[in-house]
Rosetta silent file (secondary structure, phi, psi, omega in degrees, C-alpha in Angstrom):
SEQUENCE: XXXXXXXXXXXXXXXXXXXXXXXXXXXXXXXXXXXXXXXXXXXXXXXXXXXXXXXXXXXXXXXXXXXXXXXXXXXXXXXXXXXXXXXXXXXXXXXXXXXXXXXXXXXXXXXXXXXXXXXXXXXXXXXXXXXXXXXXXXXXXXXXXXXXXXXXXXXXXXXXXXXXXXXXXXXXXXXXXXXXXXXXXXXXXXXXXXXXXXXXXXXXXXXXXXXXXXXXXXXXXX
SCORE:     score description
SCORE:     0.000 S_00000001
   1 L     0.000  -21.139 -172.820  -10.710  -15.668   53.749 S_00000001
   2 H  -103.214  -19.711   -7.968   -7.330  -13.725   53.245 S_00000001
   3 H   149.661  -81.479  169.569   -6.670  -15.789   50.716 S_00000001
   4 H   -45.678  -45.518  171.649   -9.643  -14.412   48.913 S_00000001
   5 H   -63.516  -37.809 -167.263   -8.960  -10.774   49.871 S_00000001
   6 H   -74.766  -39.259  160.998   -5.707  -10.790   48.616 S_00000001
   7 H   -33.708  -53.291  174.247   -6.937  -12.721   45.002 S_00000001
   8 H   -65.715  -43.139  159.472   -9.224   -9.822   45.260 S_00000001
   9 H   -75.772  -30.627  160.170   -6.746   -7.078   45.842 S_00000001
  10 H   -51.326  -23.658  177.334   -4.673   -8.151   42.854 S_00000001
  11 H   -72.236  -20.109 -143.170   -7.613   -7.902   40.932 S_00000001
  12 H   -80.500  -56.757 -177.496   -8.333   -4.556   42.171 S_00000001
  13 H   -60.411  -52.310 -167.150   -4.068   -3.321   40.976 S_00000001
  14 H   -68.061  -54.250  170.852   -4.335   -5.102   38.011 S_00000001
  15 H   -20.336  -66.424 -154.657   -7.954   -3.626   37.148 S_00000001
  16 H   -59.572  -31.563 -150.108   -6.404    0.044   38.062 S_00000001
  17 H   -72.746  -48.531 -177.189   -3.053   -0.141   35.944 S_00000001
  18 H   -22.440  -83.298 -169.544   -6.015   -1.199   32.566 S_00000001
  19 H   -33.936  -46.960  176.256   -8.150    1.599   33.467 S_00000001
  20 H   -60.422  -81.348 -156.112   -5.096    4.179   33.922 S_00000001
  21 H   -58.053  -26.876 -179.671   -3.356    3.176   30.558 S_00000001
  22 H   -87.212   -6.214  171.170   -7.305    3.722   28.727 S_00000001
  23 H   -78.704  -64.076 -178.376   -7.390    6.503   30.296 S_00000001
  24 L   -93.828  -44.247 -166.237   -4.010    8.283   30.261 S_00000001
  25 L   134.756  105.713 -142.642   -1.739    6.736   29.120 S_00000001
  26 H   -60.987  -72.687 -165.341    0.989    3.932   30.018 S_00000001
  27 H   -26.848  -23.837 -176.649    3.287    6.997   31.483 S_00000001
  28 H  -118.837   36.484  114.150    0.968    7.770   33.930 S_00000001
  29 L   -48.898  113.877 -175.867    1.063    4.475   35.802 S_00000001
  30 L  -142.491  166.543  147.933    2.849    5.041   38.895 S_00000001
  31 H   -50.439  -35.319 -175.193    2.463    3.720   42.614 S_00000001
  32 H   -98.799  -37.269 -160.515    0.358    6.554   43.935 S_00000001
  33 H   -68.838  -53.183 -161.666   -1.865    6.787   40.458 S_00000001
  34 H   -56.897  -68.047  177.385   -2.145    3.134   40.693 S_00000001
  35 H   -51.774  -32.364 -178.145   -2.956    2.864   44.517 S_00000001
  36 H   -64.043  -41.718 -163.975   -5.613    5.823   44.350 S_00000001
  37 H   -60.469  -42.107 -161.509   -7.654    4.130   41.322 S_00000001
  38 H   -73.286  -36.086 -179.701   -7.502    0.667   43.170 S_00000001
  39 L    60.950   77.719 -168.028   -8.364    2.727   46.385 S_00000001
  40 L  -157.541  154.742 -179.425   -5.836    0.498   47.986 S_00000001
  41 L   -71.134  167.925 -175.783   -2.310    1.472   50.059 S_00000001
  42 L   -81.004  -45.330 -179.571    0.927    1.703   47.604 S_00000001
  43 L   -22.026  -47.988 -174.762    2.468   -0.704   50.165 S_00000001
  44 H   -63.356  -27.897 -178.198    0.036   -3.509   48.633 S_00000001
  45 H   -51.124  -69.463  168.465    1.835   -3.140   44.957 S_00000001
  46 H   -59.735  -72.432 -170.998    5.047   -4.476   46.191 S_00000001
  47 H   -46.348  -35.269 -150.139    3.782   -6.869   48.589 S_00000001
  48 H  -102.755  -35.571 -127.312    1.250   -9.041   45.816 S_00000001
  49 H  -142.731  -20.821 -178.423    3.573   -7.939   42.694 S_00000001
  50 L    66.648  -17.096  133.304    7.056   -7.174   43.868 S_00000001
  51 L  -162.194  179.811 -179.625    7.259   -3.814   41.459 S_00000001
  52 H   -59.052  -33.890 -175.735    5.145   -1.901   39.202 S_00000001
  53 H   -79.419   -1.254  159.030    6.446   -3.472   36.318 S_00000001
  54 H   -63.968  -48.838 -177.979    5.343   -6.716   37.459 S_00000001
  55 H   -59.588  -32.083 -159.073    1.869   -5.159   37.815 S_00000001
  56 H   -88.892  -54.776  163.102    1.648   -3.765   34.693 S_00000001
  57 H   -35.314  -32.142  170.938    3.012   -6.874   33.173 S_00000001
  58 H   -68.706  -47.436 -155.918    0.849   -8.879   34.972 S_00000001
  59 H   -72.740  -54.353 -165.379   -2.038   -6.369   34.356 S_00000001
  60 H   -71.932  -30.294  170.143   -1.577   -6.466   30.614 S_00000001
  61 H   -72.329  -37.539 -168.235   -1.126  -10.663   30.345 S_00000001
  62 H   -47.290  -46.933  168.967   -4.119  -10.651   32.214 S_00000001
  63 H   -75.636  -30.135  176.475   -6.161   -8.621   29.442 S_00000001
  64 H   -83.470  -60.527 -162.114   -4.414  -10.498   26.256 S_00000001
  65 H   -51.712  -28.431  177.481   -5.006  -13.565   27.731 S_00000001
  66 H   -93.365   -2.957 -177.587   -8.840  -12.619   27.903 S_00000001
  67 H  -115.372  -25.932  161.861   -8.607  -11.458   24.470 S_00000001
  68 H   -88.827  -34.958 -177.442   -7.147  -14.999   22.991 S_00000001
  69 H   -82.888  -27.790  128.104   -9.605  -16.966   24.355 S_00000001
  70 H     9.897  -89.525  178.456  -11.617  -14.968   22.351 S_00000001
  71 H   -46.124  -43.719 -157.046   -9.617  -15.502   19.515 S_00000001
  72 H   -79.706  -50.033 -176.218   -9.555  -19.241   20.331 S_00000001
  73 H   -62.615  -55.117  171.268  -13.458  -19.524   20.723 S_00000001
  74 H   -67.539  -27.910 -166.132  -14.244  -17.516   17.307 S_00000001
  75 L   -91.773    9.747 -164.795  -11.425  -19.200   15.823 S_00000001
  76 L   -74.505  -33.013 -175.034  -12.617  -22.664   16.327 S_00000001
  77 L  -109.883   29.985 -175.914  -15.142  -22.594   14.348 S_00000001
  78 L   -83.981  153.506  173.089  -13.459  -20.946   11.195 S_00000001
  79 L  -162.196  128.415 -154.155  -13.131  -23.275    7.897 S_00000001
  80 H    47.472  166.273 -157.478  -10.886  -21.979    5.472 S_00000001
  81 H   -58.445  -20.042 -171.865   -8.402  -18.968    4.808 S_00000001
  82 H   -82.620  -44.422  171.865  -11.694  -16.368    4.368 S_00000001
  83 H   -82.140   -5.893  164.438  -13.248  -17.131    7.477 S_00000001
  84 H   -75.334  -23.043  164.170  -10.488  -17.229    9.466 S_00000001
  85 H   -71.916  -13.303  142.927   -9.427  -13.673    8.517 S_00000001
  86 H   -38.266  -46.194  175.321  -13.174  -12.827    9.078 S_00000001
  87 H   -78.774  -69.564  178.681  -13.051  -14.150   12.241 S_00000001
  88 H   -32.293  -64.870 -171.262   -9.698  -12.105   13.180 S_00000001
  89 H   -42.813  -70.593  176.459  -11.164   -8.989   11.393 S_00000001
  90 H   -29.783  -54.067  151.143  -13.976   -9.459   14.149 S_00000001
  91 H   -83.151    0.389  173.389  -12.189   -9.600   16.742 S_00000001
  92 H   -70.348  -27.024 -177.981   -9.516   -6.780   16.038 S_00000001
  93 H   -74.010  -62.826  163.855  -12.889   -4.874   16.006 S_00000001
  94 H   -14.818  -89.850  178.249  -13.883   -6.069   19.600 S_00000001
  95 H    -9.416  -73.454  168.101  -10.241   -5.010   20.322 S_00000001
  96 H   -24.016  -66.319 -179.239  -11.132   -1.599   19.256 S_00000001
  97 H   -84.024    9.899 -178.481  -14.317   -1.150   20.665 S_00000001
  98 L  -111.412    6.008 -170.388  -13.076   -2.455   24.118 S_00000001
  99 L    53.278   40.802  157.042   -9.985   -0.801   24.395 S_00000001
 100 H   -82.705  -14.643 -166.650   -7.952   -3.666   23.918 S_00000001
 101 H   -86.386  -41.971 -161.095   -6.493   -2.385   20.861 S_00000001
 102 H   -64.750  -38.913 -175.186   -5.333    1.235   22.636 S_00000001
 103 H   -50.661  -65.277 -172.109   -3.945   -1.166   25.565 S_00000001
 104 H   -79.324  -19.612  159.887   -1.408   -2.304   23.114 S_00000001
 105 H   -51.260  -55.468  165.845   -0.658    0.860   21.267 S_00000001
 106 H   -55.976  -38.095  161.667    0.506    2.023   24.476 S_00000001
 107 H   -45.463  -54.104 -176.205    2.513   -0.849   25.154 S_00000001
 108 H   -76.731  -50.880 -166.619    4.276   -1.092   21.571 S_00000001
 109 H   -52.787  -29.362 -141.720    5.115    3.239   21.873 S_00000001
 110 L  -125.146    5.425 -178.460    6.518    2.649   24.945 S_00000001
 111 L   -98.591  -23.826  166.857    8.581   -1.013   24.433 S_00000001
 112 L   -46.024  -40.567 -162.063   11.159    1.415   22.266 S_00000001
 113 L   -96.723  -11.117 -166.236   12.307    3.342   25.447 S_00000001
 114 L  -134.168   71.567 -170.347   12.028    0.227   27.944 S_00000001
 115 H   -28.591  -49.800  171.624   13.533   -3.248   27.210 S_00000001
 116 H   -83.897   -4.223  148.324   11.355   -4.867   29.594 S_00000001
 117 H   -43.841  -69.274 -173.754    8.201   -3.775   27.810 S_00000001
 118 H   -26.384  -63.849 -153.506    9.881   -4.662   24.815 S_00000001
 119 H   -73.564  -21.990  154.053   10.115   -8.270   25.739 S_00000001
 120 H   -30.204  -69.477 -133.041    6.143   -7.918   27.398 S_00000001
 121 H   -58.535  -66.247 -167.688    5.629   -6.841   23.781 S_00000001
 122 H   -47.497  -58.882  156.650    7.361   -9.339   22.029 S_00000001
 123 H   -19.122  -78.162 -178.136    5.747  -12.263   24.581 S_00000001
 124 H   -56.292  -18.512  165.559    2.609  -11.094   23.648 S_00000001
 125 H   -86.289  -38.607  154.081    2.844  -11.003   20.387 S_00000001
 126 H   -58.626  -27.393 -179.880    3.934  -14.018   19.971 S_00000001
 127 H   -84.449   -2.629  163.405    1.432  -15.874   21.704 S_00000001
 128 H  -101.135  -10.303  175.088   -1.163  -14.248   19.183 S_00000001
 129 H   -81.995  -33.703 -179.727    0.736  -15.190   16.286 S_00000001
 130 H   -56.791  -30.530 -179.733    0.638  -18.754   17.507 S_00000001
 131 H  -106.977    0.801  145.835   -2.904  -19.042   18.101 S_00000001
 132 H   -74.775  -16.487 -179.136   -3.971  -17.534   14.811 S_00000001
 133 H   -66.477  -32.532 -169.750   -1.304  -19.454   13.113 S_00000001
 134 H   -73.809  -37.684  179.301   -2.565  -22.600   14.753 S_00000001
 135 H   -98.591  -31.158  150.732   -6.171  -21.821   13.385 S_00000001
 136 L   -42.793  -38.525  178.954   -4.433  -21.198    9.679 S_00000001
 137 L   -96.242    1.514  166.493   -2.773  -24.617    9.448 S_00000001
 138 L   -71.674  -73.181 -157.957   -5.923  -25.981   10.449 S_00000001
 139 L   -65.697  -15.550 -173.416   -7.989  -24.455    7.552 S_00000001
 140 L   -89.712  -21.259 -176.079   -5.500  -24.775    5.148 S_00000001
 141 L   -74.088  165.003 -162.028   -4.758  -28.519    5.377 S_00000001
 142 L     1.561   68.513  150.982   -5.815  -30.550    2.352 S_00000001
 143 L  -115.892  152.108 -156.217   -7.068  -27.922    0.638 S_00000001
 144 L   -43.162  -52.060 -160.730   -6.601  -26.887   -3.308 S_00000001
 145 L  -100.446   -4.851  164.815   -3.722  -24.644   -1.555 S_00000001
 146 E   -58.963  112.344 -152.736   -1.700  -26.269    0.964 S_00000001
 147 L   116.544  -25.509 -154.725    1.637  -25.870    0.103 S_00000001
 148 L   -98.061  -35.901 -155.807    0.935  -23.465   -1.972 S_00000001
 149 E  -127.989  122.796  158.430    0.680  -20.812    0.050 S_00000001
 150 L   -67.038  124.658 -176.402    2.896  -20.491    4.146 S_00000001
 151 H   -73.092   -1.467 -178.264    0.150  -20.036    6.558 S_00000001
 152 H   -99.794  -40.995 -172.864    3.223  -18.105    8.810 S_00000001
 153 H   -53.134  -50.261 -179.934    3.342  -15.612    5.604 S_00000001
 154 H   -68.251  -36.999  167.894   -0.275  -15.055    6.082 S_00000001
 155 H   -52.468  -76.001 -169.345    0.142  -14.754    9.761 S_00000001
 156 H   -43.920  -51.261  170.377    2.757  -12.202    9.651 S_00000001
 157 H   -60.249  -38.334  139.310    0.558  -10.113    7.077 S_00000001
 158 H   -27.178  -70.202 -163.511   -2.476  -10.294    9.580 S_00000001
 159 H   -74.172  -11.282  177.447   -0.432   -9.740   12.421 S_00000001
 160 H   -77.259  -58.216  161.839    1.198   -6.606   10.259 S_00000001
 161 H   -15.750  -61.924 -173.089   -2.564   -5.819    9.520 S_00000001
 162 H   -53.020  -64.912 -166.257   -3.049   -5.767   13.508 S_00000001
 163 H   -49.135  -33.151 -177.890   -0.120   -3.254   14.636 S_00000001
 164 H   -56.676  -44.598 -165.701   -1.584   -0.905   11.730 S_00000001
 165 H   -67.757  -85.344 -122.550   -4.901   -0.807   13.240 S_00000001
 166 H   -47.320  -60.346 -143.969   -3.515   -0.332   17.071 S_00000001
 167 H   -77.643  -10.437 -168.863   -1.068    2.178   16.320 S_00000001
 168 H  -110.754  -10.652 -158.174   -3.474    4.203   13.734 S_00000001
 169 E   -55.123  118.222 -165.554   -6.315    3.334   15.870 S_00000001
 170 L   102.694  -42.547 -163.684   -9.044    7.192   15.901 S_00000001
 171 L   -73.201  -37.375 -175.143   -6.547    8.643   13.340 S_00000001
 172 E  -126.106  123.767 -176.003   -8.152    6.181   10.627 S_00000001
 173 L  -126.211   52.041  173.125  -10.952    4.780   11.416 S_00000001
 174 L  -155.754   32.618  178.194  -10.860    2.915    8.047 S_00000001
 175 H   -84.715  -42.023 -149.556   -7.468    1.257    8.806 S_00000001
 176 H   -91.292  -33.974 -177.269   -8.448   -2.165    9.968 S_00000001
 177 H   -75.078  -49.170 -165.230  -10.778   -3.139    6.545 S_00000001
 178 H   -44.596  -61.526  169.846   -8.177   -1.435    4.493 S_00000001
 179 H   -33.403  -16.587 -162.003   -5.511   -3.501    6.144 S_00000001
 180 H  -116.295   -5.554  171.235   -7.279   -6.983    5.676 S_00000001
 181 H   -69.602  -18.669 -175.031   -8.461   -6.263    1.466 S_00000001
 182 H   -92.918  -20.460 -169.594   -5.162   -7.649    0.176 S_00000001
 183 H   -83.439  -13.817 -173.431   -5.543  -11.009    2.727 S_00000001
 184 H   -98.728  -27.911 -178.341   -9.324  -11.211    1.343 S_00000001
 185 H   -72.374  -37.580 -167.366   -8.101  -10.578   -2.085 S_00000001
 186 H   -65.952  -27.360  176.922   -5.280  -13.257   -1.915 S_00000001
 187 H   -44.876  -48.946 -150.934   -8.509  -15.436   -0.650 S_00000001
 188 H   -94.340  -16.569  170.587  -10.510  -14.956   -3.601 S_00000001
 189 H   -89.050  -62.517 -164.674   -7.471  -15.749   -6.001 S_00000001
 190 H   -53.453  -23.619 -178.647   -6.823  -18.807   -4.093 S_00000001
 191 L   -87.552  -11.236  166.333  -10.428  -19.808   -4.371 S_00000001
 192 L   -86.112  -36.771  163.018  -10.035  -19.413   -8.096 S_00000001
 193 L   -53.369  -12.052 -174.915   -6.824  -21.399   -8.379 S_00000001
 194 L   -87.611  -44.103 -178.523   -8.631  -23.826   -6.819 S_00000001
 195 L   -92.302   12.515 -172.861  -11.389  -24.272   -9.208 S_00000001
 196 L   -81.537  153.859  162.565   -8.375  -24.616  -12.153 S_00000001
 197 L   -42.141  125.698  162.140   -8.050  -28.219  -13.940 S_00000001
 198 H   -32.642  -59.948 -152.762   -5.820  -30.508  -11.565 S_00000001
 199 H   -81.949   -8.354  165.975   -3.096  -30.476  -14.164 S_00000001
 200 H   -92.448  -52.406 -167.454   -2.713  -26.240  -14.060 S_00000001
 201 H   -54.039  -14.677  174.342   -3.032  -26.603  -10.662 S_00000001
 202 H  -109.151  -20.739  158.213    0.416  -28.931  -10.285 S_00000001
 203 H   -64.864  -60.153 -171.283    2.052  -26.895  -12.973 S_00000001
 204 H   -36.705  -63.895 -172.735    1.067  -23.792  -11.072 S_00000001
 205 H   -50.495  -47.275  162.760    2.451  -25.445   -7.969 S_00000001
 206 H   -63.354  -13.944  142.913    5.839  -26.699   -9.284 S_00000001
 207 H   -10.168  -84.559  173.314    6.158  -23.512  -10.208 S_00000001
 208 H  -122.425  -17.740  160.630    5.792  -21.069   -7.049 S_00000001
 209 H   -26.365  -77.109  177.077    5.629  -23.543   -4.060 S_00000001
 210 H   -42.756  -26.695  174.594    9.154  -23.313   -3.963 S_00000001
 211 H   -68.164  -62.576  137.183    9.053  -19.987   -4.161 S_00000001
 212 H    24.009  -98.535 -144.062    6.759  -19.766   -1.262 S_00000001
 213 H   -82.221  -47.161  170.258    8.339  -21.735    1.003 S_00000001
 214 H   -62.738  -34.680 -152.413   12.061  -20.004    0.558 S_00000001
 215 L  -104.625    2.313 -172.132   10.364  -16.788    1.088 S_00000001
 216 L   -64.913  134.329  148.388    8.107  -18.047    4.530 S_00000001
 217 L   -52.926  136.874  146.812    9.052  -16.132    7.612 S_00000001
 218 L  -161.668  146.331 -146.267   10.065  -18.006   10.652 S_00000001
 219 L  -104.133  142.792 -165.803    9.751  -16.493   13.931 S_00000001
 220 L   -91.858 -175.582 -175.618   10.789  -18.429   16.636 S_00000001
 221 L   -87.197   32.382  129.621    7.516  -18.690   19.896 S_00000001
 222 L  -131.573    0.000    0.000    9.592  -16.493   21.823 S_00000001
């Protein structure tokens, strides 16, 4: 039974810091802000979480984490490079309309002034490039284009694609398709390269593979 309450009061602090930051504004997370929303003593913060910035940290894995399996679920069933940026594009909108997207806007403004944000940020980011990356090199394997093209290049542009929308997110509300036409465009040229005689296609390829592959980002997963 206490067991349960306290599983329940953690739910309650993490729940409040979400609500505060969709509300307000990361800055106005505090102890007393926190503890009113939660309708809970401050005293409880520190006891389940040991500081705020655990809570918030906590608060904030809690919501990405609920937001990749998402990602994981839509992305499972993706087959090739157009639906999996279909499938992202889908759920950056989700993001949006759930205030998952604002959640991180606040997060990224605020990991400049605060190191351990930062590295929250950086965490977090990583663990979304991995499991879209992870559903890239899936769709990409022995296909017309494997090789052709680094599925972490494509990642990075996606994941550039993402930060635009967050951080632009009300201001534009035509950010997130604009962002994803050059990854749909590069799609529709790959699906034409694709349809070329095998023997342009292996010219093509000795070609710019190499090129490619020198120019691929790599990020390490933390």
């Amino acid at each position: 039974m206490a067991r349960e309450a306290a599983a329940l009061t953690q739910r309650r602090l993490r729940a409040a810091v979400v609500t505060i930051v969709g509300r307000r504004g990361l800055a106005s997370v505090t102890a007393r802000s926190v503890a009113a929303e939660a309708g809970v003593n401050q005293a409880l913060i520190f006891y389940h979480f040991g500081t705020l910035g655990d809570l918030v940290a906590a608060a904030y894995r809690e919501s990405v984490d609920e937001a990749l399996e998402r990602y994981r679920e839509a992305l499972a069933s993706a087959h090739g490079l157009g639906e999996v940026l279909d499938a992202v594009k889908a759920e950056l909108g989700t993001d949006r309309a759930d205030g998952g997207a604002a959640l991180m806007a606040q997060l990224l403004a605020a990991a400049g002034q605060d190191e351990a944000l930062a590295k929250l940020a950086r965490e977090l980011l990583g663990e979304w490039r991995t499991v879209v990356g992870e559903a890239l090199e899936r769709a990409m394997v022995d296909s017309p284009v494997e090789g052709l093209v680094s599925p972490a290049s494509v990642v990075e542009a996606a994941l550039s694609g993402m930060l635009g929308t967050v951080l632009v997110d009300g201001a534009e509300p035509g950010a997130l398709s604009g962002s994803f036409a050059t990854l749909r465009e590069l799609d529709r040229t790959l699906a034409r390269f694709s349809r070329l005689p095998s023997p342009v296609r292996r010219a093509v390829r000795s070609v710019i593979a190499p090129k490619f592959a020198s120019d691929a980002p790599n990020h390490p997963s933390r």
